[in-house]
């Protein structure tokens, strides 16, 4: 009992459990009685769940909507990428494939409630998970969920509500909390999958083992590997067909470039440790390490039209790139990642009513980029064909002190829970320059030969550097039980940043039980997302293909502090600020039916994006040959409105148990004001309003009978609008709604061995073709919010003991 009180107070201090103990911040289990009430926990870190059936999707007694996904839910999705798992389980969570989109091929942007990827906070065991080093979609720098091994996860808790007052920056759309496995036992899994078109084979292996360390704690170890082949949904480019016709003596590859998923190898390991020093003192630690290597294609360079690379000049007499690449070339873009997260802490008590938790964490993500099968044409015959493009590194250090006090108030039947604490965080971003040849401007540039490694210029010495930002925060979080029906909560947070100053945010919550089975809940909150050192200080150079002229163009993204950017109107970045209101109805019945409906409205001001593109002013030096430049800016305001519907129904069916789950999200974003709302930046307005479906949902049915388990899932995506960037503007295309069917069958051979086979997108459905991209061989839009590679068939064997 003493440990149970300690655990409850610590979890309250972390802000991940309500006064009623509705959601936990740390790993653990709680038994559930037949009446639906949780049995008393006996472990120091036990999860406290009150009035919730184990199979329910939502937590009935929370003041804000929370989805809880079990290990079985996670294993029902055939993917080792956590982003794909969440995309199938969470209705408002969308992830894109983005083939041939530079670093985003490997660090794919994922959004919750249609907001920016870095407006969702990611926690592991209740502690902040570091960001990726990549600045992705419109400059967003978010945590990369793909670095977390799915086989190490015990459950996932998704808070669908603004929570900056509780957790700090980024928690505008919500919070995703990954709880690592800590139970004893061993599980080994081997899987194989392949697309119906015969490519994209994936070979996956994972192992997890855990021990109870006597009466003193537990230790779990994880290991996971995945090896995925590339996919290709490509047609031969029309200009490649014309080139072959004009040069019948050459053997032009068909296709000359590949649109699809990259080749990717990943290795992940980790541990989760808990050790009791006494009945009232616990040491905890966990660590995750991931290494991956991937390769992706870039656009094909046509020898007859790519004059910037194939031009002949007297500067390099006798040199012609056709002797090296007679049928053109498609650069090969390489990505090597190393990701590390380490957390350690102590928790205990000062008095039976005052508890404490001290922790420190270190996170680091490093990405090395390379380019093969390329050229720096301005160097002529001295140019290498392979380049080291440089390295991006994001490092984060956190220190937290959390306290909780159970305050007895004479007028209340239950104590008021007062959580308070402080946090110190330091973010450092580093850019290491690539090979000098990758960004060199050689002698041939004077004759029109393109500088830099062709396809992706390396980070130059002037772009390299290291930048840091520190923040200090203090928070208080109270929850007051006003009798049997009412409970209210209030939270406030003050945070000061070294780069731009301080911010104060707050949150009010309330819940009213209409009956023991039906309750209303609502929240009002303010939030913020602070610009990162990378967004404040870095610049980048990208190349693209104009789909009209089929000419390569080079774009520059400048730092807001760059003199040229300031000349064009750039101003210092400030935090994005939000106001969120939500109102929900949740229910449960003895008939096995439970669920919730939550409506929300999120207004965001000073949203972060890229400015419109500008031509280089006349007379301005342009050694990198920029076609246009832009910069990061607090550009505009938006309002997002939506509704989440979750329903769950359980009942006995014949000799088995049937579960039906409905999950639906409607989400609409509208630009209110700012430069994005005018014609000068129509692209950004379309991207924020129409790039994702407003409707997304799934309906899942499962039936467990004897040794067999059957699962069917229908996934629905509404219409959406795509765009493609060109040197002179964007082109748009609207795509209709899509529905996919997934099926799986599992068989438990005995208590140790089980098999599972299934298929995603059983009917091998594809969206409309991307007509505006046909000129470069793309068949299906690379920005689709779902997989466009067709049916995927898989088999999995699991050994448990």
PDB file of C-alpha atoms in Angstrom, residues 3 30 66 77 165 182 212 290 312 328-329 361 393 499 524 623 653 667 680 716 739:
ATOM      1  CA  UNK A   3       4.388   1.800  -2.643  1.00  0.00           C
ATOM      2  CA  UNK A  30      -3.056  -3.060 -13.106  1.00  0.00           C
ATOM      3  CA  UNK A  66      -6.851   9.807 -24.298  1.00  0.00           C
ATOM      4  CA  UNK A  77      -0.308  -3.653 -37.794  1.00  0.00           C
ATOM      5  CA  UNK A 165       0.915  24.176 -19.776  1.00  0.00           C
ATOM      6  CA  UNK A 182       9.096  -4.080 -18.423  1.00  0.00           C
ATOM      7  CA  UNK A 212      12.313  -9.723 -12.418  1.00  0.00           C
ATOM      8  CA  UNK A 290      19.122   3.067 -33.504  1.00  0.00           C
ATOM      9  CA  UNK A 312      31.386  21.400 -73.453  1.00  0.00           C
ATOM     10  CA  UNK A 328      22.320  10.392 -68.383  1.00  0.00           C
ATOM     11  CA  UNK A 329      22.423   9.803 -64.670  1.00  0.00           C
ATOM     12  CA  UNK A 361      18.098  12.750 -20.092  1.00  0.00           C
ATOM     13  CA  UNK A 393      23.222  16.716 -35.472  1.00  0.00           C
ATOM     14  CA  UNK A 499      16.872  33.004 -27.802  1.00  0.00           C
ATOM     15  CA  UNK A 524      -9.528  25.417 -22.271  1.00  0.00           C
ATOM     16  CA  UNK A 623      27.749  31.986 -56.502  1.00  0.00           C
ATOM     17  CA  UNK A 653     -19.966 -14.524 -30.215  1.00  0.00           C
ATOM     18  CA  UNK A 667     -10.416  17.978 -39.245  1.00  0.00           C
ATOM     19  CA  UNK A 680       1.872  35.904 -53.392  1.00  0.00           C
ATOM     20  CA  UNK A 716     -10.996   5.497 -45.171  1.00  0.00           C
ATOM     21  CA  UNK A 739     -10.913   3.040 -48.956  1.00  0.00           C
TER      22      UNK A 739
END
